[in-house]
Tab-separated table of C-alpha atoms in Angstrom:
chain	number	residue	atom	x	y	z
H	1332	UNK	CA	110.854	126.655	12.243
H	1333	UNK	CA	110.709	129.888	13.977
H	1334	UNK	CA	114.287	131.941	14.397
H	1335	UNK	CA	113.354	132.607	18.215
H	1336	UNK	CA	115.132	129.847	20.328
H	1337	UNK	CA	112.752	130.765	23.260
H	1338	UNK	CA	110.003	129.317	20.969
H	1339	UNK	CA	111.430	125.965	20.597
H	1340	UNK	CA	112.363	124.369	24.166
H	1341	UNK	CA	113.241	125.824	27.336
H	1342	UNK	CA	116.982	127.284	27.495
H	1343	UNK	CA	118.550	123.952	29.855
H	1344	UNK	CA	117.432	122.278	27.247
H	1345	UNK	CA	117.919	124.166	23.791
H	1346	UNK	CA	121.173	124.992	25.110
H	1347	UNK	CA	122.586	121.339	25.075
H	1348	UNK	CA	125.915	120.254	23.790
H	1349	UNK	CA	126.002	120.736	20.318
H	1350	UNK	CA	124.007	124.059	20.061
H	1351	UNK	CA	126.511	125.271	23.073
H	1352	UNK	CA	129.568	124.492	20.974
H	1353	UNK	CA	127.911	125.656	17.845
H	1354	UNK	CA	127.202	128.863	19.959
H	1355	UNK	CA	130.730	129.501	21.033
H	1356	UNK	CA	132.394	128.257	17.854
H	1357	UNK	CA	130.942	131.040	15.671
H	1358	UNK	CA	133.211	133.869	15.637
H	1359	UNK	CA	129.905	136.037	14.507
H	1360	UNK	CA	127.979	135.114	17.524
H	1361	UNK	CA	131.653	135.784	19.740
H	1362	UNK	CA	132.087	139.076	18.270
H	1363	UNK	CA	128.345	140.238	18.696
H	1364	UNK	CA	128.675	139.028	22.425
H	1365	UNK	CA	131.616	140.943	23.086
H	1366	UNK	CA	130.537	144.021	21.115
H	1367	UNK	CA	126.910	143.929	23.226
H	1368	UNK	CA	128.557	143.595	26.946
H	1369	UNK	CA	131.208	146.387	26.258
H	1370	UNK	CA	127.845	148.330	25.468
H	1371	UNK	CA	126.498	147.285	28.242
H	1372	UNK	CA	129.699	147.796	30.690
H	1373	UNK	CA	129.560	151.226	28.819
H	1374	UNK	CA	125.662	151.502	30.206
H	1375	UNK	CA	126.861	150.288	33.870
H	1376	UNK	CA	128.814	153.524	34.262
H	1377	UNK	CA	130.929	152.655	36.872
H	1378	UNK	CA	133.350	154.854	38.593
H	1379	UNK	CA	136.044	155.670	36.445
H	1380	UNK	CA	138.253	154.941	38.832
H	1381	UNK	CA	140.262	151.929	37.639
H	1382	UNK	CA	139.221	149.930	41.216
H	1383	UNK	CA	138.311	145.791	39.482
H	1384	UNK	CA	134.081	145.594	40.569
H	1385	UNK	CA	132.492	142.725	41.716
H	1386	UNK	CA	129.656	142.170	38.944
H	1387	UNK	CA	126.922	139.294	37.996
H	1388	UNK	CA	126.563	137.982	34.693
H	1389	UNK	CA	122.720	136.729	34.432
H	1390	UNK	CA	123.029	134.182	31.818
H	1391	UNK	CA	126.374	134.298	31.141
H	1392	UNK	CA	125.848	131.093	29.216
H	1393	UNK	CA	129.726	129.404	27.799
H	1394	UNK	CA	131.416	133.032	29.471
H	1395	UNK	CA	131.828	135.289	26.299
H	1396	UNK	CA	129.907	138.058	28.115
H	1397	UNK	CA	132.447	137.489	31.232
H	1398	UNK	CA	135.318	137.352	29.106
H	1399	UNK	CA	134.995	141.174	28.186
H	1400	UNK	CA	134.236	142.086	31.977
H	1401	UNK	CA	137.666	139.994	32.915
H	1402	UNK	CA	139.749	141.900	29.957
H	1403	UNK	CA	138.145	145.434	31.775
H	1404	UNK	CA	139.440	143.817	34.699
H	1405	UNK	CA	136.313	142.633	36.495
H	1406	UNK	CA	135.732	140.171	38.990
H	1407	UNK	CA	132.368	138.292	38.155
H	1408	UNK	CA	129.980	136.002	39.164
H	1409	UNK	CA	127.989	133.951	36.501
H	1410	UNK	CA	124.665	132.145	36.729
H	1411	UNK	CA	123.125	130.060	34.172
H	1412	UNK	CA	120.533	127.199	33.565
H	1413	UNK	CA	122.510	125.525	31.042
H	1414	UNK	CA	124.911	123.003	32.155
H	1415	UNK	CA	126.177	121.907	28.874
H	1416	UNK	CA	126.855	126.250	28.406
H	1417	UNK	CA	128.757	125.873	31.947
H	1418	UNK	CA	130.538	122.933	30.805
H	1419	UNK	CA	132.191	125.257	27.511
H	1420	UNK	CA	132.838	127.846	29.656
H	1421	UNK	CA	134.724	125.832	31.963
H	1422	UNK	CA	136.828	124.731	28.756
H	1423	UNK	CA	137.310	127.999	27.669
H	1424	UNK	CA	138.743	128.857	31.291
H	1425	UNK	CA	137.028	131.722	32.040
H	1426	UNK	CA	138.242	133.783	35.237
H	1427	UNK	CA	135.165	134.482	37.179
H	1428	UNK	CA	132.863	131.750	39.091
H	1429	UNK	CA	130.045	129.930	37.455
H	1430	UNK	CA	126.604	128.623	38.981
H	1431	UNK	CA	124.115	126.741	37.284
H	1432	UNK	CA	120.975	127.991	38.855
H	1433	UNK	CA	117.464	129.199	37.797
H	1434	UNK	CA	116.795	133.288	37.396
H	1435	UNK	CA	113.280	132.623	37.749
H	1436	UNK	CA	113.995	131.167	40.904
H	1437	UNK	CA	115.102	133.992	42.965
H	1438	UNK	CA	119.147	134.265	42.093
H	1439	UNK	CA	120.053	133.240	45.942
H	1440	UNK	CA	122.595	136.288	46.767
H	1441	UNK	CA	123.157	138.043	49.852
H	1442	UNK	CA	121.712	141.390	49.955
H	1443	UNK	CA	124.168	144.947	49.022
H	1444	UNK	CA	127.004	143.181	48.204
H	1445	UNK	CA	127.157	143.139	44.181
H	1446	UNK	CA	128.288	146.277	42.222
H	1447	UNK	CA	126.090	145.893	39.075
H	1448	UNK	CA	124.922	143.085	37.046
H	1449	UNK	CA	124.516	142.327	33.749
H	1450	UNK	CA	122.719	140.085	31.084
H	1451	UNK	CA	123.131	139.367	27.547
H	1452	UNK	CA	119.983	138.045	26.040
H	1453	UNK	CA	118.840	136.181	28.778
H	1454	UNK	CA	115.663	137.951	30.594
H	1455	UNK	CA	113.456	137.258	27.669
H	1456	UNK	CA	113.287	133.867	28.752
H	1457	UNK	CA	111.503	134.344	31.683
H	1458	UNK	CA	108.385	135.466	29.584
H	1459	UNK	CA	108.069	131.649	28.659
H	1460	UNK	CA	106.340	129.360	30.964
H	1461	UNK	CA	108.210	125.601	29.911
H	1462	UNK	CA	106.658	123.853	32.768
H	1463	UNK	CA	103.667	123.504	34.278
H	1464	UNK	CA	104.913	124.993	37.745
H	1465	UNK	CA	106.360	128.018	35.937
H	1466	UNK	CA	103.906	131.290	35.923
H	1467	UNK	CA	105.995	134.223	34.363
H	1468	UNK	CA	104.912	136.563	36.104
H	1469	UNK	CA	106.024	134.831	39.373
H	1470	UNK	CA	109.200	134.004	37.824
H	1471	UNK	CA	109.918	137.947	36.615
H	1472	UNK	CA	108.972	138.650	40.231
H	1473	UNK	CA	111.147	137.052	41.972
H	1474	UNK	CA	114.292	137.567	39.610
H	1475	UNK	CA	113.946	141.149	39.763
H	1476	UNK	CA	113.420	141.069	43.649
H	1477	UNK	CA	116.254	139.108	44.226
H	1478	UNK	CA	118.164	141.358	41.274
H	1479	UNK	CA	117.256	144.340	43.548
H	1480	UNK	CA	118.178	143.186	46.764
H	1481	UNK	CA	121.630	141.805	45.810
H	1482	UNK	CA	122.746	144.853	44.315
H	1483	UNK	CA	124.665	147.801	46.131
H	1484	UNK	CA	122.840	150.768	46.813
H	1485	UNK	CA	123.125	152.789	43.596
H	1486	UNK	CA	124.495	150.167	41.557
H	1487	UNK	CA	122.932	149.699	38.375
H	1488	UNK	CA	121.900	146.570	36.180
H	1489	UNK	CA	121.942	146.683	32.818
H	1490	UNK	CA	120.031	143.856	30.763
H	1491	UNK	CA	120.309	142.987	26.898
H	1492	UNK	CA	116.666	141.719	26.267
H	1493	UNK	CA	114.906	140.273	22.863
H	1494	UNK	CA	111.193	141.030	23.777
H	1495	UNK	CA	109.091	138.938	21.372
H	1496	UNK	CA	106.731	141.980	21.204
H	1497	UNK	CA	105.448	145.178	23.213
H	1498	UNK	CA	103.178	143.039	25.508
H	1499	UNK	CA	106.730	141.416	26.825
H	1500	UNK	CA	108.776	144.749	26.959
H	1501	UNK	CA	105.890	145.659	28.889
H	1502	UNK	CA	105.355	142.725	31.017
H	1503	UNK	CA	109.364	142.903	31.755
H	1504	UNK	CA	109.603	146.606	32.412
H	1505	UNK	CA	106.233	146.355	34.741
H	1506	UNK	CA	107.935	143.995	37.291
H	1507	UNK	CA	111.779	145.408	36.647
H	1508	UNK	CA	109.810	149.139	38.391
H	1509	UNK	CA	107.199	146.808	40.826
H	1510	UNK	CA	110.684	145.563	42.192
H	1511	UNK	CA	111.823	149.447	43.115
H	1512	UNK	CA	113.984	149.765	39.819
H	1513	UNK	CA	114.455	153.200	38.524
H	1514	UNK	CA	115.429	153.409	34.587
H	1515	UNK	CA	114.136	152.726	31.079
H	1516	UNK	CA	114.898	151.346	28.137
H	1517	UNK	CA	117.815	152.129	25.728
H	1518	UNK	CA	117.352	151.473	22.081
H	1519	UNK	CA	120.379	150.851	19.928
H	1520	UNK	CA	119.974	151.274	16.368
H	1521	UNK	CA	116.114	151.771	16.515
H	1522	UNK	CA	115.883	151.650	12.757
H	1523	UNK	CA	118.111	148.378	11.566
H	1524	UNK	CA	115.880	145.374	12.435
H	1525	UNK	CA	119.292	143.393	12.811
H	1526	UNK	CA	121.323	145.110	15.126
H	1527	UNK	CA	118.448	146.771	17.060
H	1528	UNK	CA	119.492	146.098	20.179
H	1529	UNK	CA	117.450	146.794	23.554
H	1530	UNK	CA	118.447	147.268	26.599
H	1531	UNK	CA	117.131	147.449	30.109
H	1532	UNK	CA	118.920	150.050	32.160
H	1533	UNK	CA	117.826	149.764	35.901
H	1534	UNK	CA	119.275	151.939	38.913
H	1535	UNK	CA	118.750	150.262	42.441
H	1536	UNK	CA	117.554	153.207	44.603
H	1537	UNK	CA	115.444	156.091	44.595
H	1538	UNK	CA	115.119	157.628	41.422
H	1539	UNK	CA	117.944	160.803	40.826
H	1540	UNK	CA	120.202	162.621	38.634
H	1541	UNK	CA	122.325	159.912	38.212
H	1542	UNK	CA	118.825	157.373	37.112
H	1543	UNK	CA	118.710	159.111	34.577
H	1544	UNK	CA	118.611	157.479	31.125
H	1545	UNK	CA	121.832	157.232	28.437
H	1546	UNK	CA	121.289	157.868	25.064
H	1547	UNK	CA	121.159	155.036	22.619
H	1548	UNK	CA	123.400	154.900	19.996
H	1549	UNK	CA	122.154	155.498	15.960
H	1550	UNK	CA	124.231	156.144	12.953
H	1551	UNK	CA	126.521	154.299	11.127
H	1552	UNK	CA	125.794	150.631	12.261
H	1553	UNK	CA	128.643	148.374	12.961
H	1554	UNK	CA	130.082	145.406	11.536
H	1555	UNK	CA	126.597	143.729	13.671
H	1556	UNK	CA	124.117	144.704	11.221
H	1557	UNK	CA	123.899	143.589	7.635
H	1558	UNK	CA	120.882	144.970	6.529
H	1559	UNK	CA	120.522	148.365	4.628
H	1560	UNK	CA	117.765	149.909	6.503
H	1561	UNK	CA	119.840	152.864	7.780
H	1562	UNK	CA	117.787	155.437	8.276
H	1563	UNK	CA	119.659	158.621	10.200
H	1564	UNK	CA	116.697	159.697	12.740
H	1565	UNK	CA	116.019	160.668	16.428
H	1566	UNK	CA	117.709	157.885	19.399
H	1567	UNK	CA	114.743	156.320	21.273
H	1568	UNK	CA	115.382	155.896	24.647
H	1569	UNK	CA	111.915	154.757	26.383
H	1570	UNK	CA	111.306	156.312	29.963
H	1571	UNK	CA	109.625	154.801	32.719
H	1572	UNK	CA	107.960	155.928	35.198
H	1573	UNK	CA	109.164	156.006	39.268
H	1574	UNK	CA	107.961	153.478	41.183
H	1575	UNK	CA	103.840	154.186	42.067
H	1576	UNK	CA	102.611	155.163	45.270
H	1577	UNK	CA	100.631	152.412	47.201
H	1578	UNK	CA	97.128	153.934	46.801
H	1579	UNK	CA	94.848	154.670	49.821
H	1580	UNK	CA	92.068	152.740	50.836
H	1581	UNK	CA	90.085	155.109	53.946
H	1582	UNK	CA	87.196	153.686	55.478
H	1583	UNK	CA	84.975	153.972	53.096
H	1584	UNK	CA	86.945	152.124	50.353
H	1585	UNK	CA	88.834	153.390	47.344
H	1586	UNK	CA	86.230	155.413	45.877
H	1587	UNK	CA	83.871	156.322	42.960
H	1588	UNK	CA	86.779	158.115	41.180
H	1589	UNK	CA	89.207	155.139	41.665
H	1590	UNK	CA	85.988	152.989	40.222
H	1591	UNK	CA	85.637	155.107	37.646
H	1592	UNK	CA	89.796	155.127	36.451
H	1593	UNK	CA	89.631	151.287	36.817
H	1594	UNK	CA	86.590	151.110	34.805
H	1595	UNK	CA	88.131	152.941	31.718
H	1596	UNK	CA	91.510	151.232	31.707
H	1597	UNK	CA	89.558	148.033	31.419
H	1598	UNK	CA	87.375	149.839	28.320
H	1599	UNK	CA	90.302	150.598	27.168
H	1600	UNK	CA	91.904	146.788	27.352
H	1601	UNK	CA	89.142	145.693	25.014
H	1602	UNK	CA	87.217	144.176	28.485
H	1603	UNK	CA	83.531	143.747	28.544
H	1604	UNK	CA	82.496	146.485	30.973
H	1605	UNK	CA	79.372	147.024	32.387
H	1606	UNK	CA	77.806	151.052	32.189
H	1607	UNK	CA	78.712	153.396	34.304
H	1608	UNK	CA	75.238	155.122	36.021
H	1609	UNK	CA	74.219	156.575	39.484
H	1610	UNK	CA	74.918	153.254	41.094
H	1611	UNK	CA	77.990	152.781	40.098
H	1612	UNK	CA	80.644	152.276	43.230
H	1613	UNK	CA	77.976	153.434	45.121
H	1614	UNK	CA	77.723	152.318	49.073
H	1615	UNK	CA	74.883	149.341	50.446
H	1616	UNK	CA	73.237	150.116	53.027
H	1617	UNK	CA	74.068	149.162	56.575
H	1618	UNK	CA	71.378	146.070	56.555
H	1619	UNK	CA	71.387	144.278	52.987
C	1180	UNK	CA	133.693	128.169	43.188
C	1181	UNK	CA	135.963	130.816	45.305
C	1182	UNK	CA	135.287	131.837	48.561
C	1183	UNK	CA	134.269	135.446	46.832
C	1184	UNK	CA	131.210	133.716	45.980
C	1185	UNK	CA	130.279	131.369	48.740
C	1186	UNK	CA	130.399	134.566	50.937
C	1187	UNK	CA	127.752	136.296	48.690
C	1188	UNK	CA	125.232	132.748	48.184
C	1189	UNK	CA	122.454	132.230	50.083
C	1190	UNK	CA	120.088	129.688	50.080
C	1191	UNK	CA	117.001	130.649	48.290
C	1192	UNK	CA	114.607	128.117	49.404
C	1193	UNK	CA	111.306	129.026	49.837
C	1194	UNK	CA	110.599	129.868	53.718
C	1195	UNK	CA	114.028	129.838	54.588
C	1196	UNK	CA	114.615	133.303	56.535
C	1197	UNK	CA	118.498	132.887	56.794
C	1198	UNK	CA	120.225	130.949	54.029
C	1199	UNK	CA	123.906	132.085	54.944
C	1200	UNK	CA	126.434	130.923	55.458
C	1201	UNK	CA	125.730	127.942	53.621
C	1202	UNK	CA	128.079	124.634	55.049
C	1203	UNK	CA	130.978	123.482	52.662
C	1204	UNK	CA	131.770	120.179	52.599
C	1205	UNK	CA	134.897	119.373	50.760
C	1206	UNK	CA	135.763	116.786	48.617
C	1207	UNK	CA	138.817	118.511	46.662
C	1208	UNK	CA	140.297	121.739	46.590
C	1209	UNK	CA	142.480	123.348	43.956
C	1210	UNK	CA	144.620	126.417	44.251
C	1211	UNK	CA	144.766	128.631	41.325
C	1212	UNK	CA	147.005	131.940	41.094
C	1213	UNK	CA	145.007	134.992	40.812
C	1214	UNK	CA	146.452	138.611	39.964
C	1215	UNK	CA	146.643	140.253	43.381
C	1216	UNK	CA	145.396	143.191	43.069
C	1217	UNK	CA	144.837	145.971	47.021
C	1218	UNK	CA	142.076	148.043	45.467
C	1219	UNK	CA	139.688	144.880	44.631
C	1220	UNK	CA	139.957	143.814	48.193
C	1221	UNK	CA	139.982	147.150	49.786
C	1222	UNK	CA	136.949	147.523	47.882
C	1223	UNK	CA	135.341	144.321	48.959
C	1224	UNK	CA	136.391	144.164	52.212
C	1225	UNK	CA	133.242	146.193	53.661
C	1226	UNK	CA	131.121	143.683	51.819
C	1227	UNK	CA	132.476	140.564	53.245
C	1228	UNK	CA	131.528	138.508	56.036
C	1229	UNK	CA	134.254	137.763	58.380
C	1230	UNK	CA	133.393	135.004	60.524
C	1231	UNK	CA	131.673	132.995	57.487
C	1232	UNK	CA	134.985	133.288	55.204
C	1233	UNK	CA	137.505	132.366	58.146
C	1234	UNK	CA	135.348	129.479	58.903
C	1235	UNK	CA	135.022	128.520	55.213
C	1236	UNK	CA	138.567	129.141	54.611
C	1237	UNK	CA	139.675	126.696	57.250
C	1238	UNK	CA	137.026	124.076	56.367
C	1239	UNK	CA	139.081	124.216	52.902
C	1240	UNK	CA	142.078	123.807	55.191
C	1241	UNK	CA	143.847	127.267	55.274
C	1242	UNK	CA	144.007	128.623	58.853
C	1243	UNK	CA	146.654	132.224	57.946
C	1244	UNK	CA	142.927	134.295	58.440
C	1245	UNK	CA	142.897	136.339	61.679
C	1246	UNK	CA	139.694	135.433	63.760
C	1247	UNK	CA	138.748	138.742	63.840
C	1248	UNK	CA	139.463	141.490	61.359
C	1249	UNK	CA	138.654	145.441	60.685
C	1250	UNK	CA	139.232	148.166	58.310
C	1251	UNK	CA	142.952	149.236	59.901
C	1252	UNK	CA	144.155	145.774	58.861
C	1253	UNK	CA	144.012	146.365	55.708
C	1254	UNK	CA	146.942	148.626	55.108
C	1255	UNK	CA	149.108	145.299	56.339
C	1256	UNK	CA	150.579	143.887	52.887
C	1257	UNK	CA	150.956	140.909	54.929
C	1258	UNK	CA	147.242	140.687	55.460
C	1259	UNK	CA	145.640	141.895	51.652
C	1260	UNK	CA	147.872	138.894	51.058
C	1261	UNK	CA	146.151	136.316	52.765
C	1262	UNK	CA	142.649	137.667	52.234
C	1263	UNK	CA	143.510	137.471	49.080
C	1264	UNK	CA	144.479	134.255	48.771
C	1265	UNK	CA	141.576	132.622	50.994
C	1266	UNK	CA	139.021	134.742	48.934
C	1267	UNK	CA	140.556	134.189	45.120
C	1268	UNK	CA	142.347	131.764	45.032
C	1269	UNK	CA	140.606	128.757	46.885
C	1270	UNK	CA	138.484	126.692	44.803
C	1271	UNK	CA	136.304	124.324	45.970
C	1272	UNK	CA	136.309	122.096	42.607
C	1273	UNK	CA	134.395	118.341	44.653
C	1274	UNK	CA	131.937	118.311	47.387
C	1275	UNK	CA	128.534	120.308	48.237
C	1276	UNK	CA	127.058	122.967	50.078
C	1277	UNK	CA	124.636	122.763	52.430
C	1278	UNK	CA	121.667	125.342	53.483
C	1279	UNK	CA	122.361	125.901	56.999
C	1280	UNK	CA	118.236	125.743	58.325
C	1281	UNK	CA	117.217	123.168	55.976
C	1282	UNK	CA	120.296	121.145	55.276
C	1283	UNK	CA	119.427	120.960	51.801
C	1284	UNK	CA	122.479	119.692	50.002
C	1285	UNK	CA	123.842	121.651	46.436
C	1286	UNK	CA	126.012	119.721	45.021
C	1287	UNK	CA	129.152	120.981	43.858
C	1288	UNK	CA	130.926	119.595	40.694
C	1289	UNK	CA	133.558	120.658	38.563
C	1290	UNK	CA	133.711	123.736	40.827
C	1291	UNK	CA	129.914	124.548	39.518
C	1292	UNK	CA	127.575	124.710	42.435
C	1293	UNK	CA	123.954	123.484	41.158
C	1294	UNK	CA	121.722	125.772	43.107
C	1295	UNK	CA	118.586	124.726	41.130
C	1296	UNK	CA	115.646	124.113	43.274
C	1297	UNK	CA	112.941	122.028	43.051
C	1298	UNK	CA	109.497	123.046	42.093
C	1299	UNK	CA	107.952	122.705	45.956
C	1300	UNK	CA	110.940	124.915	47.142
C	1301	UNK	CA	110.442	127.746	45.461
């Protein structure tokens, strides 16, 4: 059996009662959660001003996540798919409101009015398609659209993500900046394959001084990691790009050049490709 | 769920161009003490719709809003105090919500609203 839970069933179901009191039984798992979201509250950066926020917790599963954001004060929202999750968290009392709702689905919040979001391990998820309706790619859409369009102008989001491999880092990253999102990645430990942690960190706006990306933290691992691989070397943090430019299409279409770029990134890809020669993007004539 | 977040949720449904407010419809409400704290509300006060909470707070049956409201009010300790109390400290733990083009209904239980859509809505 594979150690991934996105591999085995989708999270509404995977998350049912016994693995969701299992979950928030283990003192491990409680500590880890607590120890990641005061990471990522760290990541948030927001004013130091002592002023309670009003953030969303993606995910937030049975509230351990929200619990740290309430002891810093916080007032928070929390969404997640699981209802037998909701149903600890509501035992557990936590202070902020829950929803049971669907990230893929567009997170339903009014626009501007949320001062930074988070997730813890949740966004990974979306790479998965458990129904025949779901395409992830849709679904990434139109949680990051909705992610950007809730959140304040200059508020950032910070998500804790377990990308299965590069191709989902990639696919995640690709709509997080399609969306508008300014950021990168922040790597945690890049060397310990136990307490490598990832996460996304996203600034809603144009990109500026203050988009620009934290360090992630190395060294002496804490009580997270109990492997020996510590190696003391360079953080990774993992830029990305601004958001492109719509290309230009004039009147006589996008262009040999353009042809030509497209051509080689599908070479490159692995794609069959036909040879480029004189004809190549070149113009019909008027009458065919 | 308070009245902090029905004043942020919209409905999401596909083709729906404006899912706020959505309607409450109120089976039971509970009152739970909050901390009250001026700078949270202060803070949030730009971000909140007025007309939506007042109507929301007296559909939960607490009329102490003012019908209309702006930013001088807020130095009135008087006034923090009952925004505070309509936006914190409401819950609405029985009834539903309902998308205001569509009339879709969300059910609300155990003060969870279940916004999941169906696979044509979205």
């Amino acid at each position: 059996m594979t150690s991934r839970p996105e591999l085995q069933a989708p999270p509404e179901i995977f998350y049912n009662d016994a693995e969701a009191r299992k979950y928030t039984s283990s003192s491990r798992i409680i500590e880890i959660q607590a120890k990641i979201t005061d990471r990522a509250l760290e990541l948030l950066a927001l004013p130091d001003d002592g002023v309670p926020r009003l953030l969303l917790d993606i995910g937030c599963g049975s509230g351990l996540s929200g619990e740290t954001l309430s002891e810093h004060g916080h007032q928070w929202i929390g969404l997640d798919i699981s209802q037998s999750m909701l149903n600890v968290a509501l035992e557990r009392e936590t202070d902020g409101d829950l929803l049971l709702g669907d990230m893929g689905q567009g997170l339903g919040i009014r626009p501007g009015v949320v001062d930074g979001a988070i997730s813890i391990s949740a966004v990974q998820w979306l790479c998965n398609a458990d129904k025949s309706s779901h395409n992830p790619r849709l679904r990434l859409k139109a949680f990051f659209e909705s992610l950007y369009k809730c959140l304040a102008r200059g508020a950032r989001a910070v998500l804790q993500v377990y990308p299965e491999n590069v191709h989902q880092r990639e696919l995640i990253l690709g709509f997080a900046m399609r969306a508008g999102f300014a950021g990168g990645v922040v790597v945690d430990y890049p060397h310990s394959a136990r307490s490598r942690k990832e996460y996304l960190v996203l600034t809603c706006g144009p990109p500026s001084i203050s988009a620009t990306v934290p360090k992630g933290k190395d060294g002496d691992y804490e009580s997270c990691s109990d492997d020996d691989i510590a190696e003391d070397d360079e953080n990774q943090t993992v830029r990305m790009a601004a958001p492109r430019k719509r290309q230009k299409i004039t009147k006589r279409g996008k262009g040999r050049e353009w042809v030509l770029k497209k051509k080689e990134q599908m070479r490159r890809k692995g794609n069959i490709v036909p040879p480029d020669s004189k004809y190549t993007a070149r113009k019909r004539k008027a009458r065919f | 769920m308070r009245l902090l977040t029905h004043n942020m949720l919209s409905s999401n449904i596909k083709g729906v161009i404006n899912g706020f407010p959505l309607r409450i419809e109120v089976e039971k409400v509970v009152e739970k003490p909050v901390d009250f704290n001026p700078d949270f509300l202060k803070n949030m006060f730009s971000k909140i719709e007025w007309k939506p909470l007042v109507d929301a707070s007296r559909t939960m049956g607490y009329a102490e809003l003012p019908e209309e409201a702006d930013a001088s009010m807020l130095d009135s300790h008087d006034f923090l105090q009952r925004f505070h109390h309509a936006l914190l400290e409401l819950h609405l733990e029985e009834g539903a919500l309902f998308c205001p083009e569509t009339n879709r209904r969300f059910p609300v239980n155990k003060g969870i609203p279940n916004m999941l859509l169906h696979e044509d809505e979205v």
